[in-house]
PDB file of C-alpha atoms in Angstrom:
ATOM      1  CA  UNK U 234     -66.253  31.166 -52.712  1.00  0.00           C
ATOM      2  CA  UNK U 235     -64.600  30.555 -49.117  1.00  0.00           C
ATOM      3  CA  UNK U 236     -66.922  30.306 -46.173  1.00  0.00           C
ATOM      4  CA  UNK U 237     -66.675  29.761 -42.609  1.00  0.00           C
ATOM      5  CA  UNK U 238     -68.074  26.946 -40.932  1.00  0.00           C
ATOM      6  CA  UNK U 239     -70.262  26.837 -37.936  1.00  0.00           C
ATOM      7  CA  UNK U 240     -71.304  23.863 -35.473  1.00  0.00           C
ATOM      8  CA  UNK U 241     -72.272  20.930 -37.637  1.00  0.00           C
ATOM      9  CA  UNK U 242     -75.444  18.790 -38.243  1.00  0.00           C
ATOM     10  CA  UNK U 243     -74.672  15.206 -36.323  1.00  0.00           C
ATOM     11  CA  UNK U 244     -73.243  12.795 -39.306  1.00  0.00           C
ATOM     12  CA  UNK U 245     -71.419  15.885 -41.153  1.00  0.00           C
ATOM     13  CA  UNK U 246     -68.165  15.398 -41.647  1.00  0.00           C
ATOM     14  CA  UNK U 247     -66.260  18.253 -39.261  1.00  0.00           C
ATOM     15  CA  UNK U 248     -62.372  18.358 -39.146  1.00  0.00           C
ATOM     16  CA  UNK U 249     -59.300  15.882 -41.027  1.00  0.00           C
ATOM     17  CA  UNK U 250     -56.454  14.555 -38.748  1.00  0.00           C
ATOM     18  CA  UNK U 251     -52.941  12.858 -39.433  1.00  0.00           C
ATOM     19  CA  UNK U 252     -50.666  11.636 -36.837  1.00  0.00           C
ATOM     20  CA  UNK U 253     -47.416  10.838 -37.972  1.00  0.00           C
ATOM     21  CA  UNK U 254     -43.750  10.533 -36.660  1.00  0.00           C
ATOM     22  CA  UNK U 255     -41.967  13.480 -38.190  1.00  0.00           C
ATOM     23  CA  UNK U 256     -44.223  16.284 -37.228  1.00  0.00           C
ATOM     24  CA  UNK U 257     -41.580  19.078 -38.118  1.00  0.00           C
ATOM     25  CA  UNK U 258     -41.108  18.297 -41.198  1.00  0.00           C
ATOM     26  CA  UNK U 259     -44.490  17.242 -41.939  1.00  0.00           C
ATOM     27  CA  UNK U 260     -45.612  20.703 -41.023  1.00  0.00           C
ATOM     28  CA  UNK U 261     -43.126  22.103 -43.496  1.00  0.00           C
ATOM     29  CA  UNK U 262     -44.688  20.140 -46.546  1.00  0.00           C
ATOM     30  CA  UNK U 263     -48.256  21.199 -45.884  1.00  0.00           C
ATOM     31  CA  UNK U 264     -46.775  24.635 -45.041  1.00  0.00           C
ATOM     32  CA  UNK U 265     -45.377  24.822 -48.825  1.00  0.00           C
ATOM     33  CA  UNK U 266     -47.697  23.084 -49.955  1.00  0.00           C
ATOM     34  CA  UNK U 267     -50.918  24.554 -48.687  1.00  0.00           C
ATOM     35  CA  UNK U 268     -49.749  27.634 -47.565  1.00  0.00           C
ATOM     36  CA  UNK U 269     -50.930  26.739 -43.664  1.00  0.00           C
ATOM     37  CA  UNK U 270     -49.557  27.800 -40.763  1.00  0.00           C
ATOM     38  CA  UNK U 271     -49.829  26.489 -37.074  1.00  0.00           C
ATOM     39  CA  UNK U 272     -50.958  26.853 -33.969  1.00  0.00           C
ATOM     40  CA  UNK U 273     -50.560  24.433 -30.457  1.00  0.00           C
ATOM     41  CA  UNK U 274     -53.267  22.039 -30.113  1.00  0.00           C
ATOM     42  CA  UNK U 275     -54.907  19.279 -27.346  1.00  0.00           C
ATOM     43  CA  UNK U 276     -51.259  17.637 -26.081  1.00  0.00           C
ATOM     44  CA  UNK U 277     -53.984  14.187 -25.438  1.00  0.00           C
ATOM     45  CA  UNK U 278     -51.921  12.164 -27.073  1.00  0.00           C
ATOM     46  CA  UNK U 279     -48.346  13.925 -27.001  1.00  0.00           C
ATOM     47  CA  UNK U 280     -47.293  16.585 -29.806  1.00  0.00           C
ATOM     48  CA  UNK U 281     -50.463  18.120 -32.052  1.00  0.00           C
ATOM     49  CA  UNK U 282     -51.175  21.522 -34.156  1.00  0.00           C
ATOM     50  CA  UNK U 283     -53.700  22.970 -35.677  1.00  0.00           C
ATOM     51  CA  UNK U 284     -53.148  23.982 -39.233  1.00  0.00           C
ATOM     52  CA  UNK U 285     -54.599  27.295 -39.667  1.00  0.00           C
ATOM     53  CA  UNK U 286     -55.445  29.983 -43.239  1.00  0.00           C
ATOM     54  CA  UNK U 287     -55.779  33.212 -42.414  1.00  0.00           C
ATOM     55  CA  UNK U 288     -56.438  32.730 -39.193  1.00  0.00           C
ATOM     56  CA  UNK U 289     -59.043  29.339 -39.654  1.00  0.00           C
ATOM     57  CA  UNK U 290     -58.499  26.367 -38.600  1.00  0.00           C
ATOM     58  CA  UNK U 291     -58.540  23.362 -41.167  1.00  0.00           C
ATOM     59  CA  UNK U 292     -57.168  20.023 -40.270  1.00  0.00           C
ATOM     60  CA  UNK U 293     -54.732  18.745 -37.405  1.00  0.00           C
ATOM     61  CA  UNK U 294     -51.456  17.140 -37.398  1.00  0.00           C
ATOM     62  CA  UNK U 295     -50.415  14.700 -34.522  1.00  0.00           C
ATOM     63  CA  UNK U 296     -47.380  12.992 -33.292  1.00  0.00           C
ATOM     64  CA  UNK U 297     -47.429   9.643 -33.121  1.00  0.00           C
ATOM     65  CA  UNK U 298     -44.818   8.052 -30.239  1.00  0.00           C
ATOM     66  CA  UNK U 299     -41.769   6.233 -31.476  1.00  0.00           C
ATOM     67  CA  UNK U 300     -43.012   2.724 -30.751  1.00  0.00           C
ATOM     68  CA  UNK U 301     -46.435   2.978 -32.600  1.00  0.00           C
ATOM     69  CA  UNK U 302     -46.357   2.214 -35.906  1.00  0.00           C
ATOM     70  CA  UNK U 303     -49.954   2.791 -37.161  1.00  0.00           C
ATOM     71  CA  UNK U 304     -50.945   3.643 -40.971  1.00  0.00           C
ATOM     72  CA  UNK U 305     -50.143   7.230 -41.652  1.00  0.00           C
ATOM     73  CA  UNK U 306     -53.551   8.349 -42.929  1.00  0.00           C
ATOM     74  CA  UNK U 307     -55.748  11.135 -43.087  1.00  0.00           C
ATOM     75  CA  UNK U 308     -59.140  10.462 -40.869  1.00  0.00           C
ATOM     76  CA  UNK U 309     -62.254  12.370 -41.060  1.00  0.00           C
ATOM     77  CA  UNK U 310     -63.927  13.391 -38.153  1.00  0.00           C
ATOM     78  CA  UNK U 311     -68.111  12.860 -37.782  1.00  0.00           C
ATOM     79  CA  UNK U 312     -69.779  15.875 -35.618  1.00  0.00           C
ATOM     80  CA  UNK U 313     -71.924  14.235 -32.801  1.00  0.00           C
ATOM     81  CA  UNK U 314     -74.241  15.910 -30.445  1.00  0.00           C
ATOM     82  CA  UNK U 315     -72.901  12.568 -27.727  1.00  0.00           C
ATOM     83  CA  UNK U 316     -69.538  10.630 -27.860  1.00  0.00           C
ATOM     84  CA  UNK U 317     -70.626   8.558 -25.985  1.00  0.00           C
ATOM     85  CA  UNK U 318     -73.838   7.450 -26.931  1.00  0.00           C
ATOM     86  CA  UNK U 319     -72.710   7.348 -30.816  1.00  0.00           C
ATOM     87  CA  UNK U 320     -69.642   5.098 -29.990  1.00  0.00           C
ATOM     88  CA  UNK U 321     -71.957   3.076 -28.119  1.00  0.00           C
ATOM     89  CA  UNK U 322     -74.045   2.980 -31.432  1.00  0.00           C
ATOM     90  CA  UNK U 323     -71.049   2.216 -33.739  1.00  0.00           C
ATOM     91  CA  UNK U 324     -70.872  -1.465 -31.364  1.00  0.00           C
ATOM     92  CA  UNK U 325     -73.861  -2.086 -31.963  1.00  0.00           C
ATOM     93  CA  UNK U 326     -73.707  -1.963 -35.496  1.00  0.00           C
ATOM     94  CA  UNK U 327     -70.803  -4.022 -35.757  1.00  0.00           C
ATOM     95  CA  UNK U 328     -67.965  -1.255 -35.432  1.00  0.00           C
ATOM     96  CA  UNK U 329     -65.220  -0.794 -33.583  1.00  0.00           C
ATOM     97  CA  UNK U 330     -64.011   2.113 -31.332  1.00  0.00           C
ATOM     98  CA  UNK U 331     -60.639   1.242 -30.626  1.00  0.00           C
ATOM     99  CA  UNK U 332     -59.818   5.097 -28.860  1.00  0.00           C
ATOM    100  CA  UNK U 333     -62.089   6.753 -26.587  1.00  0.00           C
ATOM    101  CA  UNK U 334     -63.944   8.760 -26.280  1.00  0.00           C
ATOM    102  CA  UNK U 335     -62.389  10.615 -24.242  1.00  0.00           C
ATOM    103  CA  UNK U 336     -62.017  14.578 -23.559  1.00  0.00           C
ATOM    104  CA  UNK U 337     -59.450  16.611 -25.138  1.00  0.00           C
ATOM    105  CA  UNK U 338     -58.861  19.391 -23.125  1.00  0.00           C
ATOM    106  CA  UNK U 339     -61.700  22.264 -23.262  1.00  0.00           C
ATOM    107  CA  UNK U 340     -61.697  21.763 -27.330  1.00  0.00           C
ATOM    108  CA  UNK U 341     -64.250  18.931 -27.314  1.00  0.00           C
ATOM    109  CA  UNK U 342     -64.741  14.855 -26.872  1.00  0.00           C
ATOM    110  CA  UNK U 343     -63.937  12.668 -29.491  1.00  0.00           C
ATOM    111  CA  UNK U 344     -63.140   8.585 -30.475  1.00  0.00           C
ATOM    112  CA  UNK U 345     -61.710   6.894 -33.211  1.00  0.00           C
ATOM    113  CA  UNK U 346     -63.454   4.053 -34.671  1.00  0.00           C
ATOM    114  CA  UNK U 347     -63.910   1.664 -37.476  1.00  0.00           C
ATOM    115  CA  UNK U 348     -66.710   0.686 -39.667  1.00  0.00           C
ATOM    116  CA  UNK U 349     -67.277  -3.486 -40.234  1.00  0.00           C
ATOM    117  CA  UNK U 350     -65.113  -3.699 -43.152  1.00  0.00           C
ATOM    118  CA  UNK U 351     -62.273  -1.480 -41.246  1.00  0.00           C
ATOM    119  CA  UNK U 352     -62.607   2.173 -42.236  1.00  0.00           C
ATOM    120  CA  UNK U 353     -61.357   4.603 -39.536  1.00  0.00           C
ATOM    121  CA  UNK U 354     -63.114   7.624 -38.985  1.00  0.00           C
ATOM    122  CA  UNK U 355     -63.668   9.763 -35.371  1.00  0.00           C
ATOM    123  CA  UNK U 356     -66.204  11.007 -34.137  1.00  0.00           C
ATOM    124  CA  UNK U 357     -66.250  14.548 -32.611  1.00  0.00           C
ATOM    125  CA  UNK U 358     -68.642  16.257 -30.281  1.00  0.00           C
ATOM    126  CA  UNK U 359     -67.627  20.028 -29.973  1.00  0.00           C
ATOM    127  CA  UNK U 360     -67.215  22.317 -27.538  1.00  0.00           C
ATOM    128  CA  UNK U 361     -64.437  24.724 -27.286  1.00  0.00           C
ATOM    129  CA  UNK U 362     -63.809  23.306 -30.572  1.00  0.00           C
ATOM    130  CA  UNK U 363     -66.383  22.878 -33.582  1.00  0.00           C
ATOM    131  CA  UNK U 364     -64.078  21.713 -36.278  1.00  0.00           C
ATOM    132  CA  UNK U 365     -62.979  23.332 -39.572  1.00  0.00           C
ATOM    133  CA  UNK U 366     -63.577  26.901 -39.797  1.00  0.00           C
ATOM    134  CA  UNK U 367     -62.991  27.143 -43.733  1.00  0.00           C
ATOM    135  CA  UNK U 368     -63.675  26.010 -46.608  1.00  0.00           C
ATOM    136  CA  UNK U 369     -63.316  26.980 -50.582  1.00  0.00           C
ATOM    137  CA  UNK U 370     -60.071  28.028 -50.858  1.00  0.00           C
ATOM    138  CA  UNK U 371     -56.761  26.650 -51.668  1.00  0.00           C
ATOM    139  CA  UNK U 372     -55.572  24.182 -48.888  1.00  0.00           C
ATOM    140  CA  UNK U 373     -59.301  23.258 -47.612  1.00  0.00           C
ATOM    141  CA  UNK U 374     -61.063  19.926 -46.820  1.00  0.00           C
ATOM    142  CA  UNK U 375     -63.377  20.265 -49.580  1.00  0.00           C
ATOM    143  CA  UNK U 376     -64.790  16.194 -49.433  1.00  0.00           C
ATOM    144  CA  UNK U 377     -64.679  13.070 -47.932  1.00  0.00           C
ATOM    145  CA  UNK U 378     -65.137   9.649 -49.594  1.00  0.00           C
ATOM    146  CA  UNK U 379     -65.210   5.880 -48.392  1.00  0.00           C
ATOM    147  CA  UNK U 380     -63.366   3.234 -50.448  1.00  0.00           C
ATOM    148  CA  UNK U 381     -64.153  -0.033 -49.768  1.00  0.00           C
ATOM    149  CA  UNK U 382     -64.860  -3.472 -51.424  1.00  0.00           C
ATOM    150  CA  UNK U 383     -68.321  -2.683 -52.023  1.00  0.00           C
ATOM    151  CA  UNK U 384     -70.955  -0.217 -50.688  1.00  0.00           C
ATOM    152  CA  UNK U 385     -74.271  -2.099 -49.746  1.00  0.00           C
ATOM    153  CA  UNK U 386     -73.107  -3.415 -46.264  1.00  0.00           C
ATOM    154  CA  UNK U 387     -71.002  -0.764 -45.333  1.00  0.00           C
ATOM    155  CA  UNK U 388     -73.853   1.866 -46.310  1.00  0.00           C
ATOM    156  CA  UNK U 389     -76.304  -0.043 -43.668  1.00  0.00           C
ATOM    157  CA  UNK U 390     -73.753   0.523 -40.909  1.00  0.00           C
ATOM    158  CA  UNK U 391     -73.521   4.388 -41.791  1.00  0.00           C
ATOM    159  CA  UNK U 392     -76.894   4.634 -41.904  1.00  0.00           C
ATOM    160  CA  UNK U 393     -77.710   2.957 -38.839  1.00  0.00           C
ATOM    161  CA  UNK U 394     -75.024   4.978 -36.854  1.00  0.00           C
ATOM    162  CA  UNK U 395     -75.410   8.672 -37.883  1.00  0.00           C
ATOM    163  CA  UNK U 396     -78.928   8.262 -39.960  1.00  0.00           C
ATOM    164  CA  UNK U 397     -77.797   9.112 -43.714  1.00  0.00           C
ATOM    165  CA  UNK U 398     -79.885   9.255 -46.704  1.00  0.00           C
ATOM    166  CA  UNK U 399     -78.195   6.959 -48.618  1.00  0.00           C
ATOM    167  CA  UNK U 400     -78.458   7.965 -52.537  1.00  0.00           C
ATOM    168  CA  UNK U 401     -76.927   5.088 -54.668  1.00  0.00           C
ATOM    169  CA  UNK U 402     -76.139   5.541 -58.577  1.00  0.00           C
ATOM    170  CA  UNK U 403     -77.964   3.172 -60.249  1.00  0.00           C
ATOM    171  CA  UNK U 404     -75.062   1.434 -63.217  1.00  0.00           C
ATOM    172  CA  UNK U 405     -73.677  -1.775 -64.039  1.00  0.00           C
ATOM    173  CA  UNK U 406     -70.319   0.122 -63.850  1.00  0.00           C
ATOM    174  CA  UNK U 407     -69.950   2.133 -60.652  1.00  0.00           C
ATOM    175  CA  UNK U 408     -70.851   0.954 -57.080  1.00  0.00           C
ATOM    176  CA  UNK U 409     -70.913   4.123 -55.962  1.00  0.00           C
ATOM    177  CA  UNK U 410     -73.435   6.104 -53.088  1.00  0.00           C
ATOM    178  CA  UNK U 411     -73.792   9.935 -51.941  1.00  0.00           C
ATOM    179  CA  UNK U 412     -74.693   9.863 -48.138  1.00  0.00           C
ATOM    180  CA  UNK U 413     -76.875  12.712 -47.429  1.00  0.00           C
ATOM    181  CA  UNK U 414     -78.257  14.872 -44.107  1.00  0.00           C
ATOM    182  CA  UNK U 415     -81.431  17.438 -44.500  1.00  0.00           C
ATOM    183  CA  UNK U 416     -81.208  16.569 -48.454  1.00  0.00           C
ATOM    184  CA  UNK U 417     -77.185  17.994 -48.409  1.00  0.00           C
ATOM    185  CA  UNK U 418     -74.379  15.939 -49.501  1.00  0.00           C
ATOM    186  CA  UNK U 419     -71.599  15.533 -47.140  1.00  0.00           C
ATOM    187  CA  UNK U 420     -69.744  12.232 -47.975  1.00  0.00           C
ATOM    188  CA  UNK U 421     -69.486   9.628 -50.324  1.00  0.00           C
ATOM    189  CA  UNK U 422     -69.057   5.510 -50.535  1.00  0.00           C
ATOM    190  CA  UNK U 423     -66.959   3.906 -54.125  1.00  0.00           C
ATOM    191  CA  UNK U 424     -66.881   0.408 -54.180  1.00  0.00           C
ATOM    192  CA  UNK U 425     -64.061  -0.676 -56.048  1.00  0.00           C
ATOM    193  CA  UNK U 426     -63.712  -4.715 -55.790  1.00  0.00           C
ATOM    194  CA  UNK U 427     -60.622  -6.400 -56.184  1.00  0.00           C
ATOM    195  CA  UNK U 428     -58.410  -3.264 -56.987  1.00  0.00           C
ATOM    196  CA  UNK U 429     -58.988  -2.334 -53.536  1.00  0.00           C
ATOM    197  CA  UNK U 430     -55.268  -2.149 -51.790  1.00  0.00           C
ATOM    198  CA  UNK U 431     -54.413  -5.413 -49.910  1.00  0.00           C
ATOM    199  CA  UNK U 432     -51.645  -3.587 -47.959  1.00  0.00           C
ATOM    200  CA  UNK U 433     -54.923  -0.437 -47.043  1.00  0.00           C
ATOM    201  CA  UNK U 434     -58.108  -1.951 -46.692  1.00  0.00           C
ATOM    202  CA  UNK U 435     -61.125  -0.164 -46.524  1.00  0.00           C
ATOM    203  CA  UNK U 436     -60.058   3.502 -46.005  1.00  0.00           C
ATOM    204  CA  UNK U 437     -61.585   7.319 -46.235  1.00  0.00           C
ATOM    205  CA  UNK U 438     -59.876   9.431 -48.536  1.00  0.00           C
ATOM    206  CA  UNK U 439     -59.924  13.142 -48.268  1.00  0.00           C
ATOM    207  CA  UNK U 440     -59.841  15.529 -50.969  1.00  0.00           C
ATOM    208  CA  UNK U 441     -58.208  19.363 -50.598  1.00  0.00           C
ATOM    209  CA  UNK U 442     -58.984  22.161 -52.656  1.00  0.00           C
ATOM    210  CA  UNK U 443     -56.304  23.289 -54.914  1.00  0.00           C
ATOM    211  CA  UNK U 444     -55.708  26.175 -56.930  1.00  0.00           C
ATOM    212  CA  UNK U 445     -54.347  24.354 -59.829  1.00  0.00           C
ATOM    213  CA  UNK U 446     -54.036  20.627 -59.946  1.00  0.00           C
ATOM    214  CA  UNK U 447     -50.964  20.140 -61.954  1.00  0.00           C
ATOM    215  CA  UNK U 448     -49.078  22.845 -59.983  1.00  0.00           C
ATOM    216  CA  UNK U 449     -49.768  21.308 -56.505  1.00  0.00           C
ATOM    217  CA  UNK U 450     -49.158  17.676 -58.205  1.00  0.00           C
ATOM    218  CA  UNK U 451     -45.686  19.117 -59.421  1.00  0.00           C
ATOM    219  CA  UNK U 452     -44.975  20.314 -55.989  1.00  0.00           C
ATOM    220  CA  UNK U 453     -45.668  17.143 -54.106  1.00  0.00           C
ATOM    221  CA  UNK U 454     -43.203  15.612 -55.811  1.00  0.00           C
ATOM    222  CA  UNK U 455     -40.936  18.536 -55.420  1.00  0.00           C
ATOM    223  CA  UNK U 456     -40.936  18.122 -51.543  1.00  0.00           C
ATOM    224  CA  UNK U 457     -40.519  14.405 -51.524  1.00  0.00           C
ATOM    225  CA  UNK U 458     -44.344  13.366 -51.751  1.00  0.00           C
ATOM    226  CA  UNK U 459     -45.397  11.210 -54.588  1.00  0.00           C
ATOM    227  CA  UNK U 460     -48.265  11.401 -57.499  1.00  0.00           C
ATOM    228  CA  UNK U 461     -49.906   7.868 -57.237  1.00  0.00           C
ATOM    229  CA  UNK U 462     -52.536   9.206 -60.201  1.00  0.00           C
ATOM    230  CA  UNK U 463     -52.000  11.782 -62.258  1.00  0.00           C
ATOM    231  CA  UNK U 464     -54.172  14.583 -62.563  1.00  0.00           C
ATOM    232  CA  UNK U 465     -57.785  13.761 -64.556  1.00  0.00           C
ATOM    233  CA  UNK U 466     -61.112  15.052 -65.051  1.00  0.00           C
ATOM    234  CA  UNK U 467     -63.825  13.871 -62.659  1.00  0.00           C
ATOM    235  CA  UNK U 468     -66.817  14.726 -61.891  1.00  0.00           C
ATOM    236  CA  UNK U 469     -65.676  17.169 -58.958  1.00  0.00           C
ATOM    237  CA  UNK U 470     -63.438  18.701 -61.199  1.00  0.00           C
ATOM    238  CA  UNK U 471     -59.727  17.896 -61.988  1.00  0.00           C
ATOM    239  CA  UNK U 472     -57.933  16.082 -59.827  1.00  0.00           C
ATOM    240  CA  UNK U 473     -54.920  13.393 -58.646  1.00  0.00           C
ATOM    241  CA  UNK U 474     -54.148  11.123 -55.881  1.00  0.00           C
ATOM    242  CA  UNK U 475     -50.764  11.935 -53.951  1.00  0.00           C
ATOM    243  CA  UNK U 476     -48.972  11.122 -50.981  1.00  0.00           C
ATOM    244  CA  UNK U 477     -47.085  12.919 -48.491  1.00  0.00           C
ATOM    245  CA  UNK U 478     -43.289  12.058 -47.574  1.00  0.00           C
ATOM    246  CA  UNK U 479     -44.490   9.266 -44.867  1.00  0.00           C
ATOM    247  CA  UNK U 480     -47.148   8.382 -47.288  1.00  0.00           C
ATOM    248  CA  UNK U 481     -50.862   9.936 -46.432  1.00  0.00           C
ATOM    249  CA  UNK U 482     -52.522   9.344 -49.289  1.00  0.00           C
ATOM    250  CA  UNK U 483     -54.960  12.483 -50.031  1.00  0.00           C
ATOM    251  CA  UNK U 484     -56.704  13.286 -53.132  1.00  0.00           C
ATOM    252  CA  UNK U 485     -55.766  17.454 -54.620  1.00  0.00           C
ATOM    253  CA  UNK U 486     -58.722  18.568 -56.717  1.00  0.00           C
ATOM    254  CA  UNK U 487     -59.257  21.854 -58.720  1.00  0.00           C
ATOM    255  CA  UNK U 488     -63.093  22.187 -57.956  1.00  0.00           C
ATOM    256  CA  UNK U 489     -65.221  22.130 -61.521  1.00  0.00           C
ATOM    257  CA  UNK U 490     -66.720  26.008 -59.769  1.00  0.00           C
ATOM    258  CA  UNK U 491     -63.544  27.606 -60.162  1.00  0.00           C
TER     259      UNK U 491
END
């Protein structure tokens, strides 16, 4: 069932971001893939679009400059009602902001941060702007999801900063907890030890909705992407792990509703 989005509860998760160095061609990938077009964006920090379906926006795609060679990764963006104050927060609890805040243009004010264990997320207090306009259809945000070494610590910093209910699932073999606002889930922790990438860290993984798992899989590869797992049953539904062509790793998933 798509549905549009409106301005967000503080905590909830609100738009996905890349910045990247080939922005042409990274726009043509999600275009095939996805089926998204674009629109101009906040120039704030040179080149950026907005991806758009049928007329909503759903995630934006930056440019990064020549000489900055960051990890290419998707980052979710937290809604706040103050930048400011909630960066201020994210110190305190042992964070880092390492950009901003700072206004772009009319659309909003927004930082990017890390957790203790070095997650990045942003933050993201609307105005012009509130964030994705769309969801439940093929080539929308449909979840984000932590993974880190393990959740306990990490789970008290969350808390603390943008005051989640913090449901863990009680077993000897997942360390795994759904972070909750006004009893609705909105993101999710997996603590998975030592096969947690030395070369990534901690990192948030978003998932997109896909209309069929295997065909989407298929066509990353097709347009120079890569399959890092191949698609399986989870809980959410069917799903895999890919990577774009400068290697944003996202996870596709076929939701179990459809």
């Amino acid at each position: 069932m798509t549905t549009e989005a409106t301005r967000r509860t503080p905590g909830t998760p609100c738009w996905v971001s890349l910045m990247v160095h080939g922005l042409s061609a990274t726009q043509e990938f999600y275009r095939d893939l996805f089926g998204w077009d674009f629109i101009p964006g906040p120039q704030h920090f040179g080149p950026y679009v907005r991806a758009m379906i049928d007329g909503k926006e759903v995630a934006g795609i930056g440019q990064l400059p020549p000489d900055r060679h960051l990890p290419i990764a998707w980052t979710p963006y937290m809604a706040t009602e103050d930048a400011d104050e909630t960066a201020e927060q994210i110190r305190c609890c042992g964070g880092t902001v390492g950009v901003g805040p700072l206004d772009a243009a009319d659309a909003g004010r927004m930082a990017i941060a890390s957790d203790p264990e070095g997650g990045v997320f942003g933050i993201w207090q609307a105005a012009a702007h509130t964030g994705t306009a769309l969801f439940g259809t093929h080539g929308t945000p449909v979840w984000n999801e932590l993974v880190t070494r393990e959740t306990s610590a990490v789970s008290k910093f969350y808390q603390s900063v943008f005051g989640y209910d913090v449901e863990p699932v009680v077993s000897t073999e997942f360390d795994y907890a759904t972070l909750h606002l006004e009893g609705r889930a909105v993101a999710s922790l997996h603590g998975v030890g030592h096969a947690l990438p030395r070369d990534r860290g901690s990192h948030w993984m978003t998932y997109f909705e896909v209309e069929d798992t295997e065909e989407s899989a298929a066509l990353v590869r097709d347009l120079g992407g890569h399959v890092l797992h191949e698609p399986r049953e989870g809980s959410s539904g069917w799903l895999a792990t890919v990577a774009d062509p400068e290697g944003a790793v996202f996870t596709i998933v076929r939701s179990a509703e459809r």
